[in-house]
CSV table of C-alpha atoms in Angstrom, one decimal:
chain,number,residue,atom,x,y,z
Q,344,MET,CA,154.9,86.9,109.3
Q,345,LEU,CA,154.3,83.8,111.4
Q,346,GLU,CA,154.9,85.7,114.6
Q,347,GLU,CA,152.4,88.4,113.4
Q,348,GLY,CA,149.8,85.7,112.7
Q,349,ALA,CA,150.4,84.1,116.1
Q,350,THR,CA,150.0,87.4,117.9
Q,351,PHE,CA,146.7,88.1,116.0
Q,352,PHE,CA,145.5,84.6,116.8
Q,353,ASN,CA,146.2,85.0,120.6
Q,354,SER,CA,144.6,88.4,120.8
Q,355,TYR,CA,141.6,87.2,118.8
Q,356,VAL,CA,141.1,84.3,121.2
Q,357,ALA,CA,141.4,86.5,124.2
Q,358,LEU,CA,138.8,88.9,122.9
Q,359,LYS,CA,136.5,86.0,122.0
Q,360,ILE,CA,136.7,84.6,125.5
Q,361,ALA,CA,136.0,88.0,127.0
Q,362,SER,CA,133.0,88.4,124.8
Q,363,ILE,CA,131.6,85.0,125.8
Q,364,LEU,CA,132.1,85.7,129.5
Q,365,THR,CA,130.4,89.1,129.1
Q,366,GLU,CA,127.4,87.5,127.4
Q,367,LEU,CA,127.1,84.8,130.1
Q,368,LEU,CA,127.1,87.4,132.9
Q,369,ASP,CA,124.6,89.6,131.1
Q,370,ARG,CA,121.8,87.2,130.1
Q,371,PRO,CA,118.3,88.6,130.1
Q,372,PRO,CA,115.8,87.2,132.6
Q,373,ARG,CA,113.8,84.2,131.4
Q,374,ARG,CA,110.6,85.2,129.8
Q,375,GLU,CA,107.4,84.0,131.5
Q,376,LYS,CA,105.0,82.1,129.2
Q,377,LEU,CA,101.4,83.5,128.7
Q,378,PRO,CA,98.9,80.8,129.6
Q,379,THR,CA,96.3,81.9,127.1
Q,380,TYR,CA,98.2,80.8,123.9
Q,381,ASN,CA,99.3,77.3,123.3
Q,382,SER,CA,98.3,75.5,120.1
Q,383,PHE,CA,98.7,75.7,116.4
Q,384,GLU,CA,95.1,76.9,116.2
Q,385,ASP,CA,95.9,79.7,118.6
Q,386,ALA,CA,98.8,80.7,116.4
Q,387,VAL,CA,96.6,80.8,113.3
Q,388,ASP,CA,94.0,82.9,115.2
Q,389,LEU,CA,96.8,85.4,116.2
Q,390,PHE,CA,97.9,85.7,112.6
Q,391,ARG,CA,94.3,86.3,111.6
Q,392,THR,CA,93.5,89.0,114.1
Q,393,ARG,CA,96.7,90.9,115.1
Q,394,LYS,CA,97.4,94.1,113.3
Q,395,ARG,CA,100.9,95.1,114.4
Q,396,ILE,CA,103.0,92.0,114.0
Q,397,LEU,CA,106.8,92.2,114.5
Q,398,ILE,CA,108.6,89.3,112.8
Q,399,LEU,CA,112.2,88.5,113.5
Q,400,THR,CA,113.7,86.3,110.8
Q,401,GLY,CA,117.0,84.3,110.7
Q,402,ALA,CA,118.7,82.0,108.3
Q,403,GLY,CA,115.9,79.4,108.6
Q,404,VAL,CA,113.7,81.3,106.2
Q,405,SER,CA,116.2,81.1,103.4
Q,406,VAL,CA,117.4,77.5,103.7
Q,407,SER,CA,114.8,76.3,101.1
Q,408,CYS,CA,116.2,78.9,98.7
Q,409,GLY,CA,119.5,77.2,98.6
Q,410,ILE,CA,121.3,79.4,101.2
Q,411,PRO,CA,122.7,77.3,104.1
Q,412,ASP,CA,122.1,78.4,107.6
Q,413,PHE,CA,124.9,79.2,110.0
Q,414,ARG,CA,124.6,77.1,113.2
Q,415,SER,CA,123.0,73.8,112.3
Q,416,ARG,CA,125.0,70.6,112.1
Q,417,ASP,CA,125.3,71.0,108.3
Q,418,GLY,CA,125.4,74.8,108.3
Q,419,ILE,CA,128.0,77.3,107.2
Q,420,TYR,CA,130.0,77.2,110.5
Q,421,ALA,CA,130.2,73.4,110.4
Q,422,ARG,CA,131.6,73.5,106.9
Q,423,LEU,CA,134.0,76.4,107.6
Q,424,HIS,CA,135.5,74.4,110.5
Q,425,VAL,CA,136.4,71.7,107.9
Q,426,ASP,CA,137.2,73.8,104.9
Q,427,TYR,CA,139.2,76.5,106.6
Q,428,PRO,CA,141.1,74.8,109.4
Q,429,ASP,CA,143.4,77.8,109.8
Q,430,LEU,CA,140.6,80.0,111.0
Q,431,PRO,CA,140.8,80.7,114.8
Q,432,ASP,CA,137.2,79.5,114.9
Q,433,PRO,CA,134.5,79.4,112.1
Q,434,THR,CA,132.9,82.7,113.2
Q,435,ALA,CA,136.2,84.5,112.4
Q,436,MET,CA,135.2,84.4,108.7
Q,437,PHE,CA,132.7,87.2,109.6
Q,438,ASP,CA,134.8,89.0,112.2
Q,439,ILE,CA,135.9,92.5,111.2
Q,440,ARG,CA,139.3,92.1,113.0
Q,441,TYR,CA,140.0,88.9,111.1
Q,442,PHE,CA,138.8,90.4,107.8
Q,443,ILE,CA,141.1,93.4,108.1
Q,444,HIS,CA,143.9,91.0,109.0
Q,445,ASN,CA,143.1,88.5,106.1
Q,446,PRO,CA,140.1,89.1,103.8
Q,447,ALA,CA,141.0,86.2,101.5
Q,448,PRO,CA,139.0,83.5,103.3
Q,449,PHE,CA,135.8,85.6,103.1
Q,450,TYR,CA,136.3,86.3,99.4
Q,451,ASP,CA,137.0,82.6,98.8
Q,452,PHE,CA,133.6,81.8,100.4
Q,453,ALA,CA,131.4,84.8,99.6
Q,454,SER,CA,130.2,83.5,96.1
Q,455,GLU,CA,128.1,80.9,97.9
Q,456,ILE,CA,125.9,83.5,99.5
Q,457,PHE,CA,126.2,86.3,97.0
Q,458,PRO,CA,122.7,87.7,96.0
Q,459,GLY,CA,121.1,87.3,92.6
Q,460,GLN,CA,121.3,83.5,92.6
Q,461,PHE,CA,118.2,82.8,94.8
Q,462,GLU,CA,114.5,83.4,94.9
Q,463,PRO,CA,112.4,84.3,98.0
Q,464,SER,CA,110.8,81.4,100.0
Q,465,ILE,CA,107.1,81.0,101.0
Q,466,SER,CA,108.2,82.5,104.4
Q,467,HIS,CA,109.3,85.7,102.8
Q,468,LYS,CA,106.1,85.9,100.7
Q,469,PHE,CA,104.0,85.2,103.8
Q,470,ILE,CA,105.6,88.2,105.5
Q,471,ARG,CA,104.9,90.3,102.4
Q,472,GLN,CA,101.3,89.2,102.4
Q,473,LEU,CA,101.0,90.3,106.0
Q,474,GLU,CA,102.3,93.7,104.9
Q,475,VAL,CA,99.9,93.9,102.0
Q,476,ASN,CA,97.1,93.2,104.6
Q,477,ASN,CA,98.3,96.0,106.8
Q,478,GLN,CA,99.2,93.6,109.6
Q,479,LEU,CA,103.0,93.9,109.5
Q,480,LEU,CA,104.6,96.3,111.9
Q,481,ARG,CA,108.1,95.4,111.0
Q,482,ASN,CA,110.3,92.6,109.7
Q,483,TYR,CA,113.7,92.6,111.5
Q,484,THR,CA,115.9,90.3,109.5
Q,485,GLN,CA,119.3,89.0,110.5
Q,486,ASN,CA,119.9,87.8,107.0
Q,487,ILE,CA,122.2,89.5,104.5
Q,488,ASP,CA,120.8,87.8,101.3
Q,489,THR,CA,118.5,90.7,100.3
Q,490,LEU,CA,115.6,88.3,99.7
Q,491,GLU,CA,113.3,90.5,101.7
Q,492,ARG,CA,113.9,93.2,99.0
Q,493,GLN,CA,113.2,90.7,96.3
Q,494,ALA,CA,110.0,89.7,98.0
Q,495,ASN,CA,109.1,93.5,98.0
Q,496,ILE,CA,108.9,93.7,101.8
Q,497,GLU,CA,109.1,97.4,102.6
Q,498,ARG,CA,108.8,97.6,106.3
Q,499,VAL,CA,112.1,95.8,106.9
Q,500,VAL,CA,115.1,96.5,109.0
Q,501,GLU,CA,118.2,94.7,107.8
Q,502,CYS,CA,119.8,94.3,111.2
Q,503,HIS,CA,123.1,93.0,110.0
Q,504,GLY,CA,123.3,95.0,106.8
Q,505,SER,CA,123.1,93.4,103.3
Q,506,PHE,CA,125.0,92.6,100.2
Q,507,SER,CA,123.4,95.5,98.3
Q,508,LYS,CA,126.2,98.0,98.9
Q,509,ALA,CA,130.0,97.9,99.6
Q,510,THR,CA,132.5,100.2,101.1
Q,511,CYS,CA,136.3,100.7,100.8
Q,512,LEU,CA,138.0,100.3,104.2
Q,513,ASN,CA,140.7,102.8,103.2
Q,514,CYS,CA,139.0,105.8,101.6
Q,515,SER,CA,135.4,105.0,102.6
Q,516,ALA,CA,134.1,105.2,99.0
Q,517,LYS,CA,130.7,103.6,98.5
Q,518,PHE,CA,129.8,101.2,95.7
Q,519,ASP,CA,126.9,99.2,94.4
Q,520,ILE,CA,127.6,95.5,95.0
Q,521,ASP,CA,127.9,94.9,91.3
Q,522,VAL,CA,131.3,96.6,91.4
Q,523,ILE,CA,132.8,93.6,93.3
Q,524,LYS,CA,130.6,90.8,91.7
Q,525,ASP,CA,133.4,89.7,89.3
Q,526,ASP,CA,135.9,89.5,92.2
Q,527,VAL,CA,133.5,87.6,94.4
Q,528,MET,CA,132.7,85.1,91.7
Q,529,ALA,CA,136.4,84.7,90.9
Q,530,LYS,CA,137.2,84.3,94.6
Q,531,ARG,CA,139.7,87.1,94.7
Q,532,VAL,CA,139.9,90.0,97.1
Q,533,ALA,CA,138.3,93.1,95.7
Q,534,HIS,CA,140.3,96.4,95.9
Q,535,CYS,CA,139.0,99.9,95.6
Q,536,PRO,CA,139.0,101.3,92.0
Q,537,ARG,CA,139.2,104.8,93.5
Q,538,CYS,CA,142.1,104.7,95.8
Q,539,ALA,CA,143.6,101.4,94.4
Q,540,VAL,CA,144.8,100.5,97.9
Q,541,GLY,CA,141.9,99.7,100.1
Q,542,VAL,CA,140.0,96.4,100.4
Q,543,ILE,CA,136.3,96.7,99.6
Q,544,LYS,CA,134.0,95.2,102.2
Q,545,PRO,CA,130.3,94.4,101.6
Q,546,ASP,CA,128.0,96.5,103.8
Q,547,ILE,CA,127.2,93.5,106.1
Q,548,VAL,CA,127.7,93.9,109.8
Q,549,PHE,CA,130.6,91.7,110.9
Q,550,PHE,CA,131.2,90.6,114.5
Q,551,GLY,CA,133.0,93.5,116.2
Q,552,GLU,CA,131.0,96.1,114.3
Q,553,ASP,CA,128.0,98.1,115.6
Q,554,LEU,CA,124.6,97.7,114.1
Q,555,GLY,CA,124.2,101.4,113.7
Q,556,SER,CA,121.6,103.9,114.9
Q,557,ASP,CA,118.8,102.9,112.4
Q,558,PHE,CA,118.3,99.5,114.2
Q,559,HIS,CA,118.2,101.1,117.7
Q,560,ILE,CA,116.0,104.0,116.7
Q,561,GLN,CA,113.4,101.8,114.9
Q,562,MET,CA,113.3,99.2,117.7
Q,563,ALA,CA,112.8,101.9,120.3
Q,564,ALA,CA,109.7,103.0,118.5
Q,565,ASP,CA,108.4,99.5,117.5
Q,566,LYS,CA,108.7,97.8,121.0
Q,567,ASP,CA,105.7,99.8,122.3
Q,568,GLU,CA,103.5,99.3,119.2
Q,569,VAL,CA,103.8,95.5,118.6
Q,570,ASP,CA,100.8,93.3,119.4
Q,571,LEU,CA,102.4,89.9,118.3
Q,572,LEU,CA,106.0,88.9,118.1
Q,573,VAL,CA,107.1,86.0,115.9
Q,574,VAL,CA,110.6,84.5,115.6
Q,575,ILE,CA,111.1,82.5,112.4
Q,576,GLY,CA,114.3,80.4,111.7
Q,577,SER,CA,116.6,82.0,114.2
Q,578,SER,CA,118.8,80.6,117.0
Q,579,LEU,CA,118.8,84.0,118.8
Q,580,LYS,CA,122.5,83.7,119.4
Q,581,VAL,CA,123.7,87.1,118.2
Q,582,ARG,CA,123.2,90.3,120.2
Q,583,PRO,CA,121.6,92.8,120.2
Q,584,VAL,CA,119.0,91.3,117.8
Q,585,SER,CA,118.6,88.3,120.1
Q,586,LEU,CA,117.3,90.7,122.8
Q,587,ILE,CA,114.3,91.8,120.8
Q,588,PRO,CA,111.9,89.2,122.3
Q,589,PHE,CA,112.8,90.4,125.7
Q,590,SER,CA,112.4,94.1,124.9
Q,591,VAL,CA,108.6,94.1,124.3
Q,592,ASP,CA,105.8,94.2,126.8
Q,593,ARG,CA,105.5,90.9,128.6
Q,594,ASN,CA,101.8,90.6,127.7
Q,595,VAL,CA,102.5,90.6,124.0
Q,596,PRO,CA,102.1,87.0,122.7
Q,597,GLN,CA,105.1,85.4,121.1
Q,598,ILE,CA,105.4,82.5,118.6
Q,599,LEU,CA,108.6,80.5,117.7
Q,600,ILE,CA,108.8,78.9,114.3
Q,601,ASN,CA,112.0,77.0,114.2
Q,602,ARG,CA,113.6,73.5,113.6
Q,603,GLU,CA,114.4,73.2,117.3
Q,604,PRO,CA,113.5,74.7,120.7
Q,605,LEU,CA,115.8,77.4,122.1
Q,606,SER,CA,117.3,77.0,125.6
Q,607,SER,CA,117.6,80.8,126.0
Q,608,TYR,CA,114.0,81.7,124.9
Q,609,ARG,CA,110.6,80.7,125.9
Q,610,ALA,CA,107.8,81.5,123.5
Q,611,ASP,CA,104.1,81.1,124.2
Q,612,ILE,CA,103.6,78.8,121.2
Q,613,GLU,CA,106.4,76.7,119.7
Q,614,LEU,CA,105.9,75.3,116.1
Q,615,LEU,CA,109.0,73.2,115.5
Q,616,GLY,CA,110.0,72.0,112.0
Q,617,ASN,CA,111.1,73.3,108.6
Q,618,CYS,CA,110.0,76.9,108.6
Q,619,ASP,CA,108.5,76.8,105.1
Q,620,GLU,CA,106.4,73.8,105.8
Q,621,ILE,CA,105.0,75.3,108.9
Q,622,ILE,CA,104.2,78.6,107.1
Q,623,GLU,CA,102.5,76.6,104.3
Q,624,ASP,CA,100.3,74.9,106.9
Q,625,ILE,CA,99.5,78.4,108.4
Q,626,CYS,CA,98.6,79.6,104.9
Q,627,ILE,CA,96.2,76.7,104.4
Q,628,ALA,CA,94.6,77.3,107.8
Q,629,LEU,CA,94.2,81.0,107.2
Q,630,GLY,CA,92.7,80.5,103.7
Q,631,GLY,CA,91.8,83.5,101.5
Q,632,ASP,CA,94.7,85.6,100.3
Q,633,PHE,CA,97.2,83.3,102.0
Q,634,ALA,CA,95.9,80.2,100.3
Q,635,ASP,CA,96.1,82.0,97.0
Q,636,LEU,CA,99.6,83.0,97.8
Q,637,LEU,CA,100.6,79.4,98.5
Q,638,GLU,CA,99.0,78.2,95.3
Q,639,ARG,CA,100.9,80.9,93.3
Q,640,HIS,CA,104.1,80.0,95.0
Q,641,ARG,CA,103.7,76.3,94.3
Q,642,THR,CA,102.7,76.9,90.7
Q,643,CYS,CA,105.7,79.2,90.2
Q,644,PHE,CA,108.1,76.5,91.5
Q,645,GLY,CA,106.3,73.5,90.2
Q,646,PHE,CA,105.5,72.1,93.6
Q,647,ILE,CA,102.8,69.6,94.5
Q,648,LEU,CA,100.9,70.1,97.7
Q,649,ARG,CA,102.3,67.0,99.4
Q,650,GLY,CA,99.4,65.0,98.0
Q,651,ILE,CA,97.0,66.6,100.5
Q,652,SER,CA,93.9,68.5,99.5
Q,653,TYR,CA,92.8,71.7,101.2
Q,654,SER,CA,89.9,74.1,101.0
Q,655,ARG,CA,90.5,77.8,100.6
Q,656,ASN,CA,87.4,78.5,102.7
Q,657,SER,CA,88.3,76.2,105.5
Q,658,ALA,CA,89.6,77.8,108.7
Q,659,LYS,CA,91.5,74.6,109.7
Q,660,THR,CA,94.3,72.7,108.1
Q,661,THR,CA,93.8,69.1,107.1
Q,662,LEU,CA,97.4,68.3,107.9
Q,663,ALA,CA,98.2,66.3,111.0
Q,664,ILE,CA,99.8,68.2,113.9
Q,665,LEU,CA,101.7,66.3,116.5
Q,666,GLN,CA,101.2,68.2,119.8
Q,667,ILE,CA,103.8,66.9,122.2
Q,668,SER,CA,103.3,69.3,125.0
Q,669,GLN,CA,100.9,72.0,126.0
Q,670,ASN,CA,102.4,74.6,123.8
Q,671,ARG,CA,104.8,72.7,121.5
Q,672,ALA,CA,103.7,71.1,118.1
Q,673,ILE,CA,106.1,69.4,115.8
Q,674,PHE,CA,106.1,69.3,112.0
Q,675,PRO,CA,108.3,67.7,109.3
Q,676,GLY,CA,112.0,68.6,109.9
Q,677,ALA,CA,111.8,69.2,113.7
Q,678,GLU,CA,114.8,68.3,115.7
Q,679,LEU,CA,114.2,67.5,119.3
Q,680,TYR,CA,116.3,65.7,121.8
Q,681,TYR,CA,114.9,63.0,124.1
Q,682,ASP,CA,116.4,61.6,127.3
Q,683,LEU,CA,115.6,57.9,127.6
Q,684,GLU,CA,116.2,57.9,131.4
Q,685,THR,CA,113.8,60.7,132.3
Q,686,GLY,CA,111.4,60.3,129.3
Q,687,ALA,CA,111.6,64.1,128.7
Q,688,ILE,CA,112.3,66.3,125.8
Q,689,CYS,CA,115.5,68.2,126.6
Q,690,GLN,CA,118.2,70.3,125.1
Q,691,PRO,CA,121.2,69.0,123.1
Q,692,MET,CA,124.5,68.1,124.8
Q,693,SER,CA,122.9,66.3,127.8
Q,694,HIS,CA,122.1,63.1,126.0
Q,695,ARG,CA,122.6,61.0,122.8
Q,696,TYR,CA,119.1,60.8,121.2
Q,697,VAL,CA,117.4,62.8,118.6
Q,698,ILE,CA,114.0,62.9,116.9
Q,699,VAL,CA,114.0,64.0,113.2
Q,700,VAL,CA,110.3,64.1,112.5
Q,701,HIS,CA,110.4,64.3,108.7
Q,702,TYR,CA,111.6,60.8,108.4
Q,703,TYR,CA,108.3,59.6,109.9
Q,704,PHE,CA,105.9,61.9,108.2
Q,705,HIS,CA,103.6,60.1,105.8
Q,706,HIS,CA,103.4,62.3,102.7
Q,707,MET,CA,100.6,60.3,101.2
Q,708,ASN,CA,98.0,60.8,103.9
Q,709,GLY,CA,99.5,63.7,105.9
Q,710,LEU,CA,99.6,61.7,109.2
Q,711,PHE,CA,102.5,61.2,111.6
Q,712,SER,CA,103.5,57.6,112.5
Q,713,GLN,CA,103.8,57.7,116.3
Q,714,PHE,CA,105.2,54.2,116.2
Q,715,GLY,CA,108.0,55.5,114.0
Q,716,VAL,CA,108.7,58.4,116.3
Q,717,ARG,CA,108.9,56.1,119.3
Q,718,GLU,CA,111.3,53.8,117.4
Q,719,LEU,CA,113.6,56.7,116.6
Q,720,LEU,CA,113.6,57.9,120.2
Q,721,ALA,CA,115.6,54.9,121.1
Q,722,LYS,CA,118.1,55.2,118.3
Q,723,PRO,CA,121.5,56.8,119.2
Q,724,ARG,CA,122.6,59.8,117.1
């Protein structure tokens, strides 16, 4: 048994290295920024006027719902590295080869992300409002939490599948996810009630599995229709979904809403911070149906609007926006890295300093403390 496990581990590592090398050698060309679009106000105007918006969402839109993201310092992979030291690497938890070899770690963990425990965020509801307004071309989601369905988003492609269905790996019998709910919550491997032999796997796309024809067919049609592309809460690390921004016409404006900038992707406008807080500010700036949506969301969850008043009829937000470069604005929750020697914002791994903006956002008056930001720039991580 030990020899079998070692053989699997070695073959898994070899395949992983080959996959990484293939990705490095096959990177898409860097996207050129459009000079016309730069500011938060430009982003708001695009949301107000565009009619065929393609939105690519990642785990960042569900963090406020209580679902951890995958790749942040406190995300799922960081925890798996500590909690499951026997995994070849944290991503093996969601690798089909490892699941077939040993499904127990996945079932031990799956209860944390099992649907039915969470409610959609303001980001999900914002996308739904765009759909109601006939502005949404498609929502391509990398998430498996089914929150798009709960938010009633209809024009959605679940790129990596979802927890709504499950399949027996032995006899291919299909089941509603409720069939395995008791097993998931009890942290035991679910076996097929039909063949009594096979392990049941939720219909989420694991590493090593193809996304299927639906994704490719839909994207082939949508790439020529889109007039605005927005990436929300995604690190764009997983192919082929990460290639979507590079698949559309180069004259289509693109917006990134994320906690941190991405080294592999250059958007025209970068709004960096907690996704939900940025979306809230966009709702305030858009007014009308979006301001009503925000008020309903806050009333539903008992929130208070950060002590800052806003007017539904106003086209501009009253919140302070810290514009740190031509096309990059930061909001509470942004994570940026600063090189003290060059005085430049840069990517992680090349230095030791980090800005975490929400520590220096004054909730009482909605203003950033620039002194506080400078002070943190000089503070080692």
